């Protein structure tokens, strides 16, 4: 079985400050890790993913994430937050060896960027 | 390239009725998966279809079913609706070679009254 934990229901950050949204995972085998963002009344938008290689992954809108195998973490980061970054962020994991494209999602973290 | 298209976007049904939701994947994508999103349970996997075959199924009762057509379009059906089925139903599509990346549609908001 695979699982994802997002320990913070909400993260508040001032505009212009760096932001971090935390994620830890559990999966048998090698993980594929993802971050998605959801704006109100919308579907989920893909931000970035880790499959293999460099532990620092860069994605859309200036976001990046750092894969840490020993800590089984995949934290989302951005150097300078924008008010428009305020949204719901989901971390997800898939088993790279699975024949299905099923993703397991965390509960989500609401990011509020304060002007 | 057009994204994943889901219809209808909003619908209201009465308990005991059934509902069918439709999803058109991104052109060239042969995998379609469905997720249910609720405030209490978050995002839960319903099922995945690939080339008209159900490849994986989540832990939902048999009232939830789906199918995929030869053009990769997919439908999901919920019979004998319950109040607890009120949710955002999200469809996602994917293609081989994209590292399990799935792309979501805008969702279908179902309210059961």
PDB file of C-alpha atoms in Angstrom:
ATOM      1  CA  UNK A   1       0.000   0.000   0.000  1.00  0.00           C
ATOM      2  CA  UNK A   2       1.134   3.546  -0.604  1.00  0.00           C
ATOM      3  CA  UNK A   3       0.341   6.676   1.375  1.00  0.00           C
ATOM      4  CA  UNK A   4       1.054  10.383   1.514  1.00  0.00           C
ATOM      5  CA  UNK A   5       1.051  12.686   4.512  1.00  0.00           C
ATOM      6  CA  UNK A   6       0.764  16.442   4.356  1.00  0.00           C
ATOM      7  CA  UNK A   7       1.213  17.429   7.994  1.00  0.00           C
ATOM      8  CA  UNK A   8      -0.074  20.985   7.667  1.00  0.00           C
ATOM      9  CA  UNK A   9      -3.701  21.693   6.827  1.00  0.00           C
ATOM     10  CA  UNK A  10      -2.848  25.346   6.231  1.00  0.00           C
ATOM     11  CA  UNK A  11       0.279  27.371   5.590  1.00  0.00           C
ATOM     12  CA  UNK A  12       0.310  31.157   5.812  1.00  0.00           C
ATOM     13  CA  UNK A  13       3.138  33.171   4.311  1.00  0.00           C
ATOM     14  CA  UNK A  14       3.701  36.835   3.569  1.00  0.00           C
ATOM     15  CA  UNK A  15       3.987  37.916  -0.052  1.00  0.00           C
ATOM     16  CA  UNK A  16       7.616  37.945  -1.150  1.00  0.00           C
ATOM     17  CA  UNK A  17       8.716  35.457   1.491  1.00  0.00           C
ATOM     18  CA  UNK A  18       9.835  31.916   0.669  1.00  0.00           C
ATOM     19  CA  UNK A  19       7.255  29.189   1.082  1.00  0.00           C
ATOM     20  CA  UNK A  20       7.456  25.482   1.871  1.00  0.00           C
ATOM     21  CA  UNK A  21       4.635  22.955   1.770  1.00  0.00           C
ATOM     22  CA  UNK A  22       5.594  19.648   3.352  1.00  0.00           C
ATOM     23  CA  UNK A  23       4.965  16.122   2.108  1.00  0.00           C
ATOM     24  CA  UNK A  24       6.122  12.692   3.221  1.00  0.00           C
ATOM     25  CA  UNK A  25       5.312   9.443   1.494  1.00  0.00           C
ATOM     26  CA  UNK A  26       5.339   5.687   1.839  1.00  0.00           C
ATOM     27  CA  UNK A  27       5.504   3.308  -1.123  1.00  0.00           C
ATOM     28  CA  UNK A  28       6.993  -0.044  -1.931  1.00  0.00           C
ATOM     29  CA  UNK A  29       9.527   0.196  -4.681  1.00  0.00           C
ATOM     30  CA  UNK A  30      10.708   3.352  -6.367  1.00  0.00           C
ATOM     31  CA  UNK A  31       8.329   6.286  -6.075  1.00  0.00           C
ATOM     32  CA  UNK A  32       7.004   8.668  -8.634  1.00  0.00           C
ATOM     33  CA  UNK A  33       6.118  11.869  -6.768  1.00  0.00           C
ATOM     34  CA  UNK A  34       3.890  14.720  -7.845  1.00  0.00           C
ATOM     35  CA  UNK A  35       2.567  18.087  -6.801  1.00  0.00           C
ATOM     36  CA  UNK A  36      -0.753  19.409  -8.024  1.00  0.00           C
ATOM     37  CA  UNK A  37      -2.513  22.706  -7.317  1.00  0.00           C
ATOM     38  CA  UNK A  38      -6.247  23.320  -7.149  1.00  0.00           C
ATOM     39  CA  UNK A  39      -7.872  26.739  -7.371  1.00  0.00           C
ATOM     40  CA  UNK A  40     -11.434  27.201  -6.084  1.00  0.00           C
ATOM     41  CA  UNK A  41     -14.047  25.334  -8.074  1.00  0.00           C
ATOM     42  CA  UNK A  42     -11.445  23.994 -10.506  1.00  0.00           C
ATOM     43  CA  UNK A  43      -9.774  20.700 -11.251  1.00  0.00           C
ATOM     44  CA  UNK A  44      -6.214  19.853 -10.288  1.00  0.00           C
ATOM     45  CA  UNK A  45      -3.334  21.326 -12.255  1.00  0.00           C
ATOM     46  CA  UNK A  46      -0.040  19.477 -12.568  1.00  0.00           C
ATOM     47  CA  UNK A  47       2.914  21.432 -11.124  1.00  0.00           C
ATOM     48  CA  UNK A  48       5.904  19.102 -11.150  1.00  0.00           C
ATOM     49  CA  UNK A  49       7.063  15.535 -10.688  1.00  0.00           C
ATOM     50  CA  UNK A  50      10.039  13.480  -9.594  1.00  0.00           C
ATOM     51  CA  UNK A  51      10.793  10.267 -11.424  1.00  0.00           C
ATOM     52  CA  UNK A  52      14.531   9.821 -11.170  1.00  0.00           C
ATOM     53  CA  UNK A  53      17.743  11.797 -11.337  1.00  0.00           C
ATOM     54  CA  UNK A  54      18.350  15.191  -9.763  1.00  0.00           C
ATOM     55  CA  UNK A  55      16.740  15.475  -6.347  1.00  0.00           C
ATOM     56  CA  UNK A  56      15.717  19.082  -7.015  1.00  0.00           C
ATOM     57  CA  UNK A  57      12.881  19.265  -9.481  1.00  0.00           C
ATOM     58  CA  UNK A  58      11.729  22.495 -11.092  1.00  0.00           C
ATOM     59  CA  UNK A  59       8.163  22.980 -12.194  1.00  0.00           C
ATOM     60  CA  UNK A  60       5.592  25.508 -13.299  1.00  0.00           C
ATOM     61  CA  UNK A  61       5.145  29.035 -11.934  1.00  0.00           C
ATOM     62  CA  UNK A  62       8.542  29.092 -10.207  1.00  0.00           C
ATOM     63  CA  UNK A  63       7.826  26.147  -7.941  1.00  0.00           C
ATOM     64  CA  UNK A  64      10.384  23.483  -7.151  1.00  0.00           C
ATOM     65  CA  UNK A  65      10.482  20.405  -4.954  1.00  0.00           C
ATOM     66  CA  UNK A  66      13.234  18.510  -3.243  1.00  0.00           C
ATOM     67  CA  UNK A  67      13.214  14.728  -3.113  1.00  0.00           C
ATOM     68  CA  UNK A  68      14.841  13.244  -0.019  1.00  0.00           C
ATOM     69  CA  UNK A  69      14.936   9.467  -0.122  1.00  0.00           C
ATOM     70  CA  UNK A  70      16.262   8.952   3.401  1.00  0.00           C
ATOM     71  CA  UNK A  71      13.523  11.110   4.896  1.00  0.00           C
ATOM     72  CA  UNK A  72      10.906   9.943   2.365  1.00  0.00           C
ATOM     73  CA  UNK A  73       9.966  13.544   1.788  1.00  0.00           C
ATOM     74  CA  UNK A  74       9.106  15.663  -1.213  1.00  0.00           C
ATOM     75  CA  UNK A  75       8.610  19.241  -0.005  1.00  0.00           C
ATOM     76  CA  UNK A  76       7.318  21.925  -2.346  1.00  0.00           C
ATOM     77  CA  UNK A  77       9.140  25.257  -2.314  1.00  0.00           C
ATOM     78  CA  UNK A  78       9.121  28.668  -3.911  1.00  0.00           C
ATOM     79  CA  UNK A  79      11.679  31.414  -3.245  1.00  0.00           C
ATOM     80  CA  UNK A  80       9.201  34.298  -3.307  1.00  0.00           C
ATOM     81  CA  UNK A  81       5.476  33.805  -2.756  1.00  0.00           C
ATOM     82  CA  UNK A  82       2.805  35.645  -4.738  1.00  0.00           C
ATOM     83  CA  UNK A  83      -0.760  36.357  -3.645  1.00  0.00           C
ATOM     84  CA  UNK A  84      -1.858  34.428  -6.735  1.00  0.00           C
ATOM     85  CA  UNK A  85      -0.165  31.303  -5.305  1.00  0.00           C
ATOM     86  CA  UNK A  86      -2.959  31.058  -2.748  1.00  0.00           C
ATOM     87  CA  UNK A  87      -4.637  27.725  -3.441  1.00  0.00           C
ATOM     88  CA  UNK A  88      -4.928  24.114  -2.303  1.00  0.00           C
ATOM     89  CA  UNK A  89      -1.827  22.008  -2.899  1.00  0.00           C
ATOM     90  CA  UNK A  90      -1.784  18.234  -3.155  1.00  0.00           C
ATOM     91  CA  UNK A  91       1.160  15.882  -2.981  1.00  0.00           C
ATOM     92  CA  UNK A  92       0.754  12.467  -4.646  1.00  0.00           C
ATOM     93  CA  UNK A  93       2.706   9.243  -5.030  1.00  0.00           C
ATOM     94  CA  UNK A  94       2.643   6.372  -7.500  1.00  0.00           C
ATOM     95  CA  UNK A  95       4.505   3.105  -7.544  1.00  0.00           C
ATOM     96  CA  UNK A  96       6.826   3.215 -10.539  1.00  0.00           C
ATOM     97  CA  UNK A  97       6.544  -0.530 -10.943  1.00  0.00           C
ATOM     98  CA  UNK A  98       2.780  -0.605 -11.014  1.00  0.00           C
ATOM     99  CA  UNK A  99       1.002  -1.240 -14.278  1.00  0.00           C
ATOM    100  CA  UNK A 100      -1.709   1.225 -13.337  1.00  0.00           C
ATOM    101  CA  UNK A 101      -1.488   5.013 -13.289  1.00  0.00           C
ATOM    102  CA  UNK A 102      -3.224   5.220  -9.908  1.00  0.00           C
ATOM    103  CA  UNK A 103      -2.017   8.087  -7.757  1.00  0.00           C
ATOM    104  CA  UNK A 104      -2.481   8.279  -4.006  1.00  0.00           C
ATOM    105  CA  UNK A 105      -3.015  11.836  -2.785  1.00  0.00           C
ATOM    106  CA  UNK A 106      -2.427  13.585   0.494  1.00  0.00           C
ATOM    107  CA  UNK A 107      -5.233  15.477   2.199  1.00  0.00           C
ATOM    108  CA  UNK A 108      -4.047  18.762   0.775  1.00  0.00           C
ATOM    109  CA  UNK A 109      -2.528  21.920   2.239  1.00  0.00           C
ATOM    110  CA  UNK A 110      -4.232  25.270   1.901  1.00  0.00           C
ATOM    111  CA  UNK A 111      -1.680  27.942   1.125  1.00  0.00           C
ATOM    112  CA  UNK A 112      -2.589  31.532   1.940  1.00  0.00           C
ATOM    113  CA  UNK A 113      -0.238  34.271   0.786  1.00  0.00           C
ATOM    114  CA  UNK A 114      -0.863  37.469   2.687  1.00  0.00           C
ATOM    115  CA  UNK A 115      -0.298  40.790   0.889  1.00  0.00           C
TER     116      UNK A 115
ATOM    117  CA  UNK B   1      -4.099  20.420 -27.656  1.00  0.00           C
ATOM    118  CA  UNK B   2      -7.416  20.407 -25.829  1.00  0.00           C
ATOM    119  CA  UNK B   3      -7.417  19.286 -22.221  1.00  0.00           C
ATOM    120  CA  UNK B   4      -9.589  16.758 -20.454  1.00  0.00           C
ATOM    121  CA  UNK B   5     -13.260  17.624 -20.903  1.00  0.00           C
ATOM    122  CA  UNK B   6     -15.920  16.606 -18.422  1.00  0.00           C
ATOM    123  CA  UNK B   7     -19.663  16.935 -18.760  1.00  0.00           C
ATOM    124  CA  UNK B   8     -21.872  17.994 -17.157  1.00  0.00           C
ATOM    125  CA  UNK B   9     -20.064  20.469 -14.910  1.00  0.00           C
ATOM    126  CA  UNK B  10     -22.875  20.741 -12.374  1.00  0.00           C
ATOM    127  CA  UNK B  11     -25.845  18.575 -11.618  1.00  0.00           C
ATOM    128  CA  UNK B  12     -28.368  17.981  -8.876  1.00  0.00           C
ATOM    129  CA  UNK B  13     -29.955  14.583  -8.364  1.00  0.00           C
ATOM    130  CA  UNK B  14     -32.393  13.084  -5.907  1.00  0.00           C
ATOM    131  CA  UNK B  15     -31.605  10.184  -3.603  1.00  0.00           C
ATOM    132  CA  UNK B  16     -32.245   6.878  -5.308  1.00  0.00           C
ATOM    133  CA  UNK B  17     -31.669   8.200  -8.811  1.00  0.00           C
ATOM    134  CA  UNK B  18     -28.728   7.305 -10.978  1.00  0.00           C
ATOM    135  CA  UNK B  19     -26.237   9.554 -12.734  1.00  0.00           C
ATOM    136  CA  UNK B  20     -23.840   9.224 -15.653  1.00  0.00           C
ATOM    137  CA  UNK B  21     -20.791  11.460 -16.007  1.00  0.00           C
ATOM    138  CA  UNK B  22     -18.765  11.766 -19.169  1.00  0.00           C
ATOM    139  CA  UNK B  23     -15.085  12.369 -19.804  1.00  0.00           C
ATOM    140  CA  UNK B  24     -13.135  13.011 -23.004  1.00  0.00           C
ATOM    141  CA  UNK B  25      -9.394  12.561 -22.491  1.00  0.00           C
ATOM    142  CA  UNK B  26      -6.585  14.523 -24.053  1.00  0.00           C
ATOM    143  CA  UNK B  27      -6.112  13.452 -27.658  1.00  0.00           C
ATOM    144  CA  UNK B  28      -3.828  10.424 -27.820  1.00  0.00           C
ATOM    145  CA  UNK B  29      -4.262   9.490 -24.176  1.00  0.00           C
ATOM    146  CA  UNK B  30      -5.544   5.966 -23.679  1.00  0.00           C
ATOM    147  CA  UNK B  31      -5.707   5.840 -19.898  1.00  0.00           C
ATOM    148  CA  UNK B  32      -8.623   7.436 -18.090  1.00  0.00           C
ATOM    149  CA  UNK B  33      -8.999   7.417 -14.330  1.00  0.00           C
ATOM    150  CA  UNK B  34     -11.696   8.761 -12.047  1.00  0.00           C
ATOM    151  CA  UNK B  35     -11.395  10.296  -8.588  1.00  0.00           C
ATOM    152  CA  UNK B  36     -13.942  11.433  -6.049  1.00  0.00           C
ATOM    153  CA  UNK B  37     -13.158  14.554  -4.023  1.00  0.00           C
ATOM    154  CA  UNK B  38     -15.001  15.398  -0.826  1.00  0.00           C
ATOM    155  CA  UNK B  39     -14.097  17.717   2.064  1.00  0.00           C
ATOM    156  CA  UNK B  40     -14.027  14.831   4.506  1.00  0.00           C
ATOM    157  CA  UNK B  41     -12.278  12.089   2.540  1.00  0.00           C
ATOM    158  CA  UNK B  42     -10.151  14.147   0.182  1.00  0.00           C
ATOM    159  CA  UNK B  43      -9.241  12.660  -3.181  1.00  0.00           C
ATOM    160  CA  UNK B  44     -10.076   8.997  -3.538  1.00  0.00           C
ATOM    161  CA  UNK B  45      -9.339   6.784  -6.524  1.00  0.00           C
ATOM    162  CA  UNK B  46     -12.387   5.201  -8.124  1.00  0.00           C
ATOM    163  CA  UNK B  47     -11.070   3.279 -11.138  1.00  0.00           C
ATOM    164  CA  UNK B  48      -8.807   3.405 -14.146  1.00  0.00           C
ATOM    165  CA  UNK B  49      -9.416   2.267 -17.698  1.00  0.00           C
ATOM    166  CA  UNK B  50      -6.875   1.592 -20.378  1.00  0.00           C
ATOM    167  CA  UNK B  51      -7.823   0.541 -23.889  1.00  0.00           C
ATOM    168  CA  UNK B  52     -11.414  -0.199 -22.820  1.00  0.00           C
ATOM    169  CA  UNK B  53     -10.334  -2.463 -19.944  1.00  0.00           C
ATOM    170  CA  UNK B  54     -10.582  -1.668 -16.268  1.00  0.00           C
ATOM    171  CA  UNK B  55      -7.021  -1.856 -15.050  1.00  0.00           C
ATOM    172  CA  UNK B  56      -7.507  -0.913 -11.417  1.00  0.00           C
ATOM    173  CA  UNK B  57     -10.348  -0.244  -9.007  1.00  0.00           C
ATOM    174  CA  UNK B  58     -10.560   1.615  -5.732  1.00  0.00           C
ATOM    175  CA  UNK B  59     -12.514   0.744  -2.630  1.00  0.00           C
ATOM    176  CA  UNK B  60     -15.996   1.870  -3.620  1.00  0.00           C
ATOM    177  CA  UNK B  61     -19.279  -0.061  -3.585  1.00  0.00           C
ATOM    178  CA  UNK B  62     -20.599  -1.710  -6.712  1.00  0.00           C
ATOM    179  CA  UNK B  63     -22.994   1.202  -7.245  1.00  0.00           C
ATOM    180  CA  UNK B  64     -20.038   2.975  -8.817  1.00  0.00           C
ATOM    181  CA  UNK B  65     -19.164   1.701 -12.257  1.00  0.00           C
ATOM    182  CA  UNK B  66     -17.447   2.901 -15.367  1.00  0.00           C
ATOM    183  CA  UNK B  67     -16.560   2.066 -18.891  1.00  0.00           C
ATOM    184  CA  UNK B  68     -14.321   3.230 -21.680  1.00  0.00           C
ATOM    185  CA  UNK B  69     -15.098   3.365 -25.353  1.00  0.00           C
ATOM    186  CA  UNK B  70     -12.907   2.607 -28.338  1.00  0.00           C
ATOM    187  CA  UNK B  71     -12.182   6.325 -28.806  1.00  0.00           C
ATOM    188  CA  UNK B  72     -10.885   6.444 -25.178  1.00  0.00           C
ATOM    189  CA  UNK B  73     -13.834   8.499 -23.961  1.00  0.00           C
ATOM    190  CA  UNK B  74     -15.086   7.278 -20.609  1.00  0.00           C
ATOM    191  CA  UNK B  75     -18.250   7.357 -18.564  1.00  0.00           C
ATOM    192  CA  UNK B  76     -18.867   6.651 -14.936  1.00  0.00           C
ATOM    193  CA  UNK B  77     -22.212   5.758 -13.475  1.00  0.00           C
ATOM    194  CA  UNK B  78     -23.494   5.890  -9.933  1.00  0.00           C
ATOM    195  CA  UNK B  79     -26.731   4.066  -9.243  1.00  0.00           C
ATOM    196  CA  UNK B  80     -29.095   4.426  -6.298  1.00  0.00           C
ATOM    197  CA  UNK B  81     -27.595   7.730  -5.257  1.00  0.00           C
ATOM    198  CA  UNK B  82     -27.033   8.492  -1.592  1.00  0.00           C
ATOM    199  CA  UNK B  83     -26.522  11.863   0.070  1.00  0.00           C
ATOM    200  CA  UNK B  84     -22.909  10.899   0.722  1.00  0.00           C
ATOM    201  CA  UNK B  85     -22.249  10.646  -2.994  1.00  0.00           C
ATOM    202  CA  UNK B  86     -22.319  14.436  -3.220  1.00  0.00           C
ATOM    203  CA  UNK B  87     -18.827  15.294  -4.388  1.00  0.00           C
ATOM    204  CA  UNK B  88     -16.617  16.646  -7.112  1.00  0.00           C
ATOM    205  CA  UNK B  89     -15.888  13.835  -9.570  1.00  0.00           C
ATOM    206  CA  UNK B  90     -12.626  14.306 -11.393  1.00  0.00           C
ATOM    207  CA  UNK B  91     -11.511  12.567 -14.523  1.00  0.00           C
ATOM    208  CA  UNK B  92      -7.858  12.379 -15.512  1.00  0.00           C
ATOM    209  CA  UNK B  93      -6.039  11.052 -18.544  1.00  0.00           C
ATOM    210  CA  UNK B  94      -2.537   9.866 -19.184  1.00  0.00           C
ATOM    211  CA  UNK B  95      -0.344   8.406 -21.877  1.00  0.00           C
ATOM    212  CA  UNK B  96       2.499   5.874 -21.725  1.00  0.00           C
ATOM    213  CA  UNK B  97       5.965   7.315 -21.301  1.00  0.00           C
ATOM    214  CA  UNK B  98       4.883  10.232 -19.112  1.00  0.00           C
ATOM    215  CA  UNK B  99       5.943   8.709 -15.808  1.00  0.00           C
ATOM    216  CA  UNK B 100       2.444   8.131 -14.495  1.00  0.00           C
ATOM    217  CA  UNK B 101       1.612  11.834 -14.875  1.00  0.00           C
ATOM    218  CA  UNK B 102      -2.136  12.318 -15.046  1.00  0.00           C
ATOM    219  CA  UNK B 103      -3.923  15.435 -16.267  1.00  0.00           C
ATOM    220  CA  UNK B 104      -7.232  16.391 -14.742  1.00  0.00           C
ATOM    221  CA  UNK B 105     -10.389  17.878 -16.120  1.00  0.00           C
ATOM    222  CA  UNK B 106     -12.385  20.587 -14.352  1.00  0.00           C
ATOM    223  CA  UNK B 107     -14.636  18.030 -12.701  1.00  0.00           C
ATOM    224  CA  UNK B 108     -18.332  17.373 -12.385  1.00  0.00           C
ATOM    225  CA  UNK B 109     -20.013  18.728  -9.280  1.00  0.00           C
ATOM    226  CA  UNK B 110     -22.716  16.317  -8.120  1.00  0.00           C
ATOM    227  CA  UNK B 111     -25.186  17.305  -5.428  1.00  0.00           C
ATOM    228  CA  UNK B 112     -27.568  14.663  -4.141  1.00  0.00           C
ATOM    229  CA  UNK B 113     -30.650  15.978  -2.335  1.00  0.00           C
TER     230      UNK B 113
END
